[in-house]
Coordinates of C-alpha atoms in Angstrom, one line a residue:
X1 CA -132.5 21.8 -51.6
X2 CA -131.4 22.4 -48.1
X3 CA -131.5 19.2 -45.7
X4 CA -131.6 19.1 -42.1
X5 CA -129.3 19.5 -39.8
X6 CA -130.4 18.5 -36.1
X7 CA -128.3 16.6 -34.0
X8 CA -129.9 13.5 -34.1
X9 CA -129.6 13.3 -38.4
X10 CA -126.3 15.0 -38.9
X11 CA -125.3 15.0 -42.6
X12 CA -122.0 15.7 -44.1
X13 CA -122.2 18.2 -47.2
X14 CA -120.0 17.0 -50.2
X15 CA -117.6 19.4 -49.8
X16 CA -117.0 18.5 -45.6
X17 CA -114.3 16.1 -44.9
X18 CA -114.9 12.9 -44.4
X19 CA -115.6 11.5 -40.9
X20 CA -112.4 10.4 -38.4
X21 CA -110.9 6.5 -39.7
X22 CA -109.1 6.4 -36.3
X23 CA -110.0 7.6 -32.8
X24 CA -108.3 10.6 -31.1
X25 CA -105.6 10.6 -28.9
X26 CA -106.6 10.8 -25.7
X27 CA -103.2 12.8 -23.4
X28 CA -105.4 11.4 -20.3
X29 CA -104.4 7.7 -20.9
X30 CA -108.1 6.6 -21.2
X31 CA -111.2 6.9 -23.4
X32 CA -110.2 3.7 -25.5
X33 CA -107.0 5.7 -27.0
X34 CA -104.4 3.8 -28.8
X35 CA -102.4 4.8 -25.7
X36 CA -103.8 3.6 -22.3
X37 CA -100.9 4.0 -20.6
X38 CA -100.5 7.1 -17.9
X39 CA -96.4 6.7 -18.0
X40 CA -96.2 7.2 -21.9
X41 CA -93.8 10.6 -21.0
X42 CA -91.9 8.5 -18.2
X43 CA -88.0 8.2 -19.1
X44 CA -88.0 4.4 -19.8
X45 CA -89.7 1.7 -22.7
X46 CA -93.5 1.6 -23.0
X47 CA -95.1 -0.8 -20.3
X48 CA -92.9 0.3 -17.1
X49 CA -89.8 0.1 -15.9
X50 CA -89.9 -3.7 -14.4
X51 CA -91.1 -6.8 -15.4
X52 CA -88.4 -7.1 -18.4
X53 CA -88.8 -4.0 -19.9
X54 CA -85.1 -3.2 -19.4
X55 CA -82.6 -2.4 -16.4
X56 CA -81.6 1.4 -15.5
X57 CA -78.2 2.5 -16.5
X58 CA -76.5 5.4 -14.6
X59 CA -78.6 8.5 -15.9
X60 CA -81.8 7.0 -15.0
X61 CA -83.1 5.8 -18.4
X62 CA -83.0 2.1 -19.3
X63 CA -81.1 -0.3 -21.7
X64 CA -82.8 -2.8 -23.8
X65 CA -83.4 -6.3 -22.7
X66 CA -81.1 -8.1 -25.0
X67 CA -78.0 -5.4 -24.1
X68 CA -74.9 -6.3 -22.4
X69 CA -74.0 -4.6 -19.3
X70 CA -71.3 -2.6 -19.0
X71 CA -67.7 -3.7 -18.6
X72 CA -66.5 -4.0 -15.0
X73 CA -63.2 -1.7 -14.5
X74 CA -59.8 -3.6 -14.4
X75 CA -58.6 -4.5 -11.1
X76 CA -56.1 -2.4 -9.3
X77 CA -52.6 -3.8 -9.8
X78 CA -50.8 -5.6 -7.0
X79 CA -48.4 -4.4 -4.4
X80 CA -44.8 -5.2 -4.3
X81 CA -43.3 -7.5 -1.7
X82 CA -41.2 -4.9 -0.5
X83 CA -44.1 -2.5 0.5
X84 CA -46.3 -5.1 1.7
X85 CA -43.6 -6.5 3.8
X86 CA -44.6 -10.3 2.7
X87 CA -40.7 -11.1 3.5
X88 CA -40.4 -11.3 -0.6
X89 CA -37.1 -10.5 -2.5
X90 CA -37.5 -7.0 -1.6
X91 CA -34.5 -5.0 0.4
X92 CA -36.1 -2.4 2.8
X93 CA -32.6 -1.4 4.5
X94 CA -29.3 -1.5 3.5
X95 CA -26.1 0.0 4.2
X96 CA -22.8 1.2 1.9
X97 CA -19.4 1.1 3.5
X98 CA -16.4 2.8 1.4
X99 CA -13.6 0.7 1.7
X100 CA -10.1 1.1 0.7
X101 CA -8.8 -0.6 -2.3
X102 CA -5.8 -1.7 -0.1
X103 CA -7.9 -3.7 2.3
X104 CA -10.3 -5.3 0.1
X105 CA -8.2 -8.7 0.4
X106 CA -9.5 -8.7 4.0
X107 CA -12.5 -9.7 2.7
X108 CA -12.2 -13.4 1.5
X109 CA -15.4 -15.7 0.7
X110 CA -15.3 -17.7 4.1
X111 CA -15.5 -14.1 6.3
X112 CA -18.6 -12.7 4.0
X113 CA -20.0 -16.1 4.9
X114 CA -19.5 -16.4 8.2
X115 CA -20.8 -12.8 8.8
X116 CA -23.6 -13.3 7.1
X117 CA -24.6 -16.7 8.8
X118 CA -24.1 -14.6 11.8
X119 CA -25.9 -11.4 11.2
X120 CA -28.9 -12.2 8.8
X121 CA -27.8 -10.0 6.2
X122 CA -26.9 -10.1 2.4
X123 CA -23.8 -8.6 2.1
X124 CA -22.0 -7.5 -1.4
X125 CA -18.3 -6.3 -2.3
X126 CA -19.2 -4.2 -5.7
X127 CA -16.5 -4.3 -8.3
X128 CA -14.3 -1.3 -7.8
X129 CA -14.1 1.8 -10.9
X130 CA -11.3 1.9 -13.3
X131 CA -9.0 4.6 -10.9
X132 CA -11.1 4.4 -7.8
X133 CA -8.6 3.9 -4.4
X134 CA -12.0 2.9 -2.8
X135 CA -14.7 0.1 -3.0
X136 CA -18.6 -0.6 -2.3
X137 CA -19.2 -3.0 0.1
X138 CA -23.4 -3.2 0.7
X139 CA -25.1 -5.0 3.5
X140 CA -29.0 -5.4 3.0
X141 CA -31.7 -7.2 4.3
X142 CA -35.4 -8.0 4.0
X143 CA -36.6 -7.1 7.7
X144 CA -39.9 -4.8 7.1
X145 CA -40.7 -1.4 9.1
X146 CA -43.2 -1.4 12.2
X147 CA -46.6 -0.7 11.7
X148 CA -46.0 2.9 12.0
X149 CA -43.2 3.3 9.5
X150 CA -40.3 3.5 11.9
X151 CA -37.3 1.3 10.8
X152 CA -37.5 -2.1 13.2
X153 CA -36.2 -2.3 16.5
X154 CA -33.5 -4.9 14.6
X155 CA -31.6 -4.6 11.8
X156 CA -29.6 -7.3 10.9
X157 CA -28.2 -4.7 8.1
X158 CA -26.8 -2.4 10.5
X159 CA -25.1 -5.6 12.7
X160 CA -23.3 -6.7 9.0
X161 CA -22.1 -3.0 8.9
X162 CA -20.7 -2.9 12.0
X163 CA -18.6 -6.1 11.0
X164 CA -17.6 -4.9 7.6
X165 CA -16.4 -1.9 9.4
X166 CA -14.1 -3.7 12.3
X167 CA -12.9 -5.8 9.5
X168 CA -11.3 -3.0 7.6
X169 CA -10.3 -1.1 11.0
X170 CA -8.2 -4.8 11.6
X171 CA -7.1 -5.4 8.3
X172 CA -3.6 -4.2 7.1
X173 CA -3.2 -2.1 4.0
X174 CA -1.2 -4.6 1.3
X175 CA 0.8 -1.7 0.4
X176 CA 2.0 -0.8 4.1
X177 CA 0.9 2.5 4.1
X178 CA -0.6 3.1 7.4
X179 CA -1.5 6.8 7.1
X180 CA -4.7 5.8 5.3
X181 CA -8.2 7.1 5.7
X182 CA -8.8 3.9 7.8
X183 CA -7.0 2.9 11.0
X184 CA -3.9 4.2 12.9
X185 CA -1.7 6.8 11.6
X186 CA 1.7 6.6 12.9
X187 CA 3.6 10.0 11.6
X188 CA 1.3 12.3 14.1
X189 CA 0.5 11.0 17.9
X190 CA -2.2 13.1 17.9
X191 CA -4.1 11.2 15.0
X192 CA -2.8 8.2 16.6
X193 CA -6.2 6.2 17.0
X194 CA -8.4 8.2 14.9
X195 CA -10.5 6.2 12.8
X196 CA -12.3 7.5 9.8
X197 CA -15.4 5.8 8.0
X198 CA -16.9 7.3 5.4
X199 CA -20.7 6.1 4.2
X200 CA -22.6 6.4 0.9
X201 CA -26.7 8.2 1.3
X202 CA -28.6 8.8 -1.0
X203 CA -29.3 12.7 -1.8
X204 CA -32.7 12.8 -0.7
X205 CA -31.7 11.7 2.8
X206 CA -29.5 14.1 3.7
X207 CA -32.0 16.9 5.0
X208 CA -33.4 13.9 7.5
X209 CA -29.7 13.7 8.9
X210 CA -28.8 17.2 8.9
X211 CA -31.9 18.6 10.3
X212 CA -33.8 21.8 10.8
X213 CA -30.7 24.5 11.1
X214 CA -28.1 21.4 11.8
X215 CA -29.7 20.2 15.1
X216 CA -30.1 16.3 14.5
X217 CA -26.5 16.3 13.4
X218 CA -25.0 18.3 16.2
X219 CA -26.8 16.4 18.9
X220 CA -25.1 13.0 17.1
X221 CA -22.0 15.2 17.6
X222 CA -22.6 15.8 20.8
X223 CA -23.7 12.2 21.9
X224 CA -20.9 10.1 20.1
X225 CA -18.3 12.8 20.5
X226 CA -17.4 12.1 16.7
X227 CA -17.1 14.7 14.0
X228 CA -19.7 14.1 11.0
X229 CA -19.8 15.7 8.4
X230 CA -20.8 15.6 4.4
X231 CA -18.2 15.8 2.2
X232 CA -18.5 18.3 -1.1
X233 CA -18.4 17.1 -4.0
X234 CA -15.3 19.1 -5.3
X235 CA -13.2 17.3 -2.9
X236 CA -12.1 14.1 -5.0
X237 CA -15.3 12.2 -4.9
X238 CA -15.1 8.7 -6.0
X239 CA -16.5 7.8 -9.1
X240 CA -18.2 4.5 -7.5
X241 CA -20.8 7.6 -5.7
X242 CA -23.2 8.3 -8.6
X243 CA -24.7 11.9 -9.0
X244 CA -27.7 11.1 -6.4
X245 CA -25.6 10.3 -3.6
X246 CA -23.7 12.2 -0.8
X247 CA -20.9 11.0 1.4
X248 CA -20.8 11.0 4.9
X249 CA -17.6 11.3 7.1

C-alpha cells in the first residue's frame, strides 16, 4: 500500500537511507556548521593569528605556542688591535736593515737602548744564518695609519732606521776590511764616499715602489740623486731574505 508523500508528512521507504546524524558543512562559515570560522583556509592555527594562537616565522605561517624561537646567529668575531689601531701589541710599520756581519759588535745593549728611548721604536738584531756575511736588524713600532690609510705623518720606525743605519756607516769592520758594501772604500777615489744600504721588502711591495713603467722609482732617482735598484735573486742573495722578499739597493 502506497503512503503519502507531501511535504509536510515525508516518509522514508525501508530501503532509503537513514536521515543525516550530523549537520552539513557549511564552506560559508555560518548556518550552525561545526565550522563558524570564515579564516578556516587562512595559513595559520584555527581561531586567528593573535591572541596566543602562535607567532609568524619567516614564510608567513606560524609556530606553535609552546615552541622555542629560533637561535640568534653567533656574533661576528672581534677585530685585531693592529687593524683597529687600539695601540695593542700590533706592529703596523717596521723596517729591515741588512747589516754586515763585521759591524754587528757596533751594536752593544746600551746603544739599542738608548736609540730606542730616543726614537719610540722596538728595535731587534735577528740572529744571523749559518754562512750569512750579513744580519737582520728590524725597527718596528705600533703608531696606527691616518684615517685615510696613509702611513702617519711620524714614524718613529723610520727615525730608529735612520740610526741603525749611521751606526753601521760609523762603525769599523772588526776585520779591517774597508772595501765593504758599507762605508768608505779606499783602493778607488772615485768610490771614495759611496755608501751603500741595502733594505729587505716584502714581494708584494715591490710594484708600489717600482711603479707604473718605473716612474715612482726614477723620480726617487731623480730627487735623492741615488741609484736604487732591486737586486736579482741570482746574485748571492742571503739566506736570512726568505722566498717572499726582495732586496733593495
Amino acid at each position: 500500500m502506497d503512503r503519502s508523500r507531501s511535504k509536510r508528512g515525508y516518509h522514508y521507504d525501508q530501503d532509503s537511507p537513514p536521515p543525516r546524524s550530523k549537520p552539513r558543512f557549511d564552506r560559508r562559515g555560518g548556518g550552525g556548521g561545526p565550522n563558524t570560522n570564515s579564516n578556516y583556509h587562512r595559513r595559520g592555527p584555527p581561531g586567528g593569528g593573535g591572541g596566543g594562537g602562535g607567532a609568524p616565522d619567516r614564510r608567513g605561517g606560524f609556530l606553535p605556542p609552546d615552541a622555542a624561537p629560533p637561535p640568534l646567529p653567533p656574533p661576528p668575531p672581534p677585530a685585531s688591535s693592529a687593524a683597529a689601531g687600539g695601540g695593542g701589541p700590533g706592529q703596523t710599520t717596521s723596517f729591515r736593515i741588512l747589516c754586515p756581519e763585521s759591524k754587528t759588535y757596533g751594536f752593544p745593549a746600551s746603544f739599542i737602548n738608548n736609540a730606542q728611548d730616543d726614537s719610540g721604536a722596538i728595535i731587534t738584531i735577528h740572529p744571523p744564518f749559518p754562512g750569512d756575511p750579513v744580519r737582520v736588524i728590524e725597527t718596528a713600532d705600533g703608531v696606527p695609519r691616518e684615517a685615510d690609510g696613509r702611513p702617519p705623518m711620524f714614524s718613529p720606525a723610520q727615525e730608529a732606521l735612520l740610526m741603525v743605519h749611521r751606526r753601521i756607516l760609523e762603525t769599523q769592520p772588526d776585520d779591517g776590511d774597508e772595501d765593504g758594501e758599507y762605508g768608505p772604500r779606499g783602493k778607488d777615489a772615485r768610490d771614495r764616499g759611496k755608501v751603500t744600504t741595502r733594505l729587505i721588502v716584502p714581494r708584494q711591495h715591490v710594484g708600489c715602489l717600482l711603479g707604473k713603467g718605473g716612474k715612482i722609482i726614477e723620480q726617487m732617482r731623480s730627487e735623492t740623486k741615488t741609484h736604487i735598484r732591486i737586486l736579482p735573486r741570482e746574485q748571492n742573495m742571503p739566506r736570512c731574505v726568505s722566498l717572499s722578499e726582495e732586496v733593495v739597493q
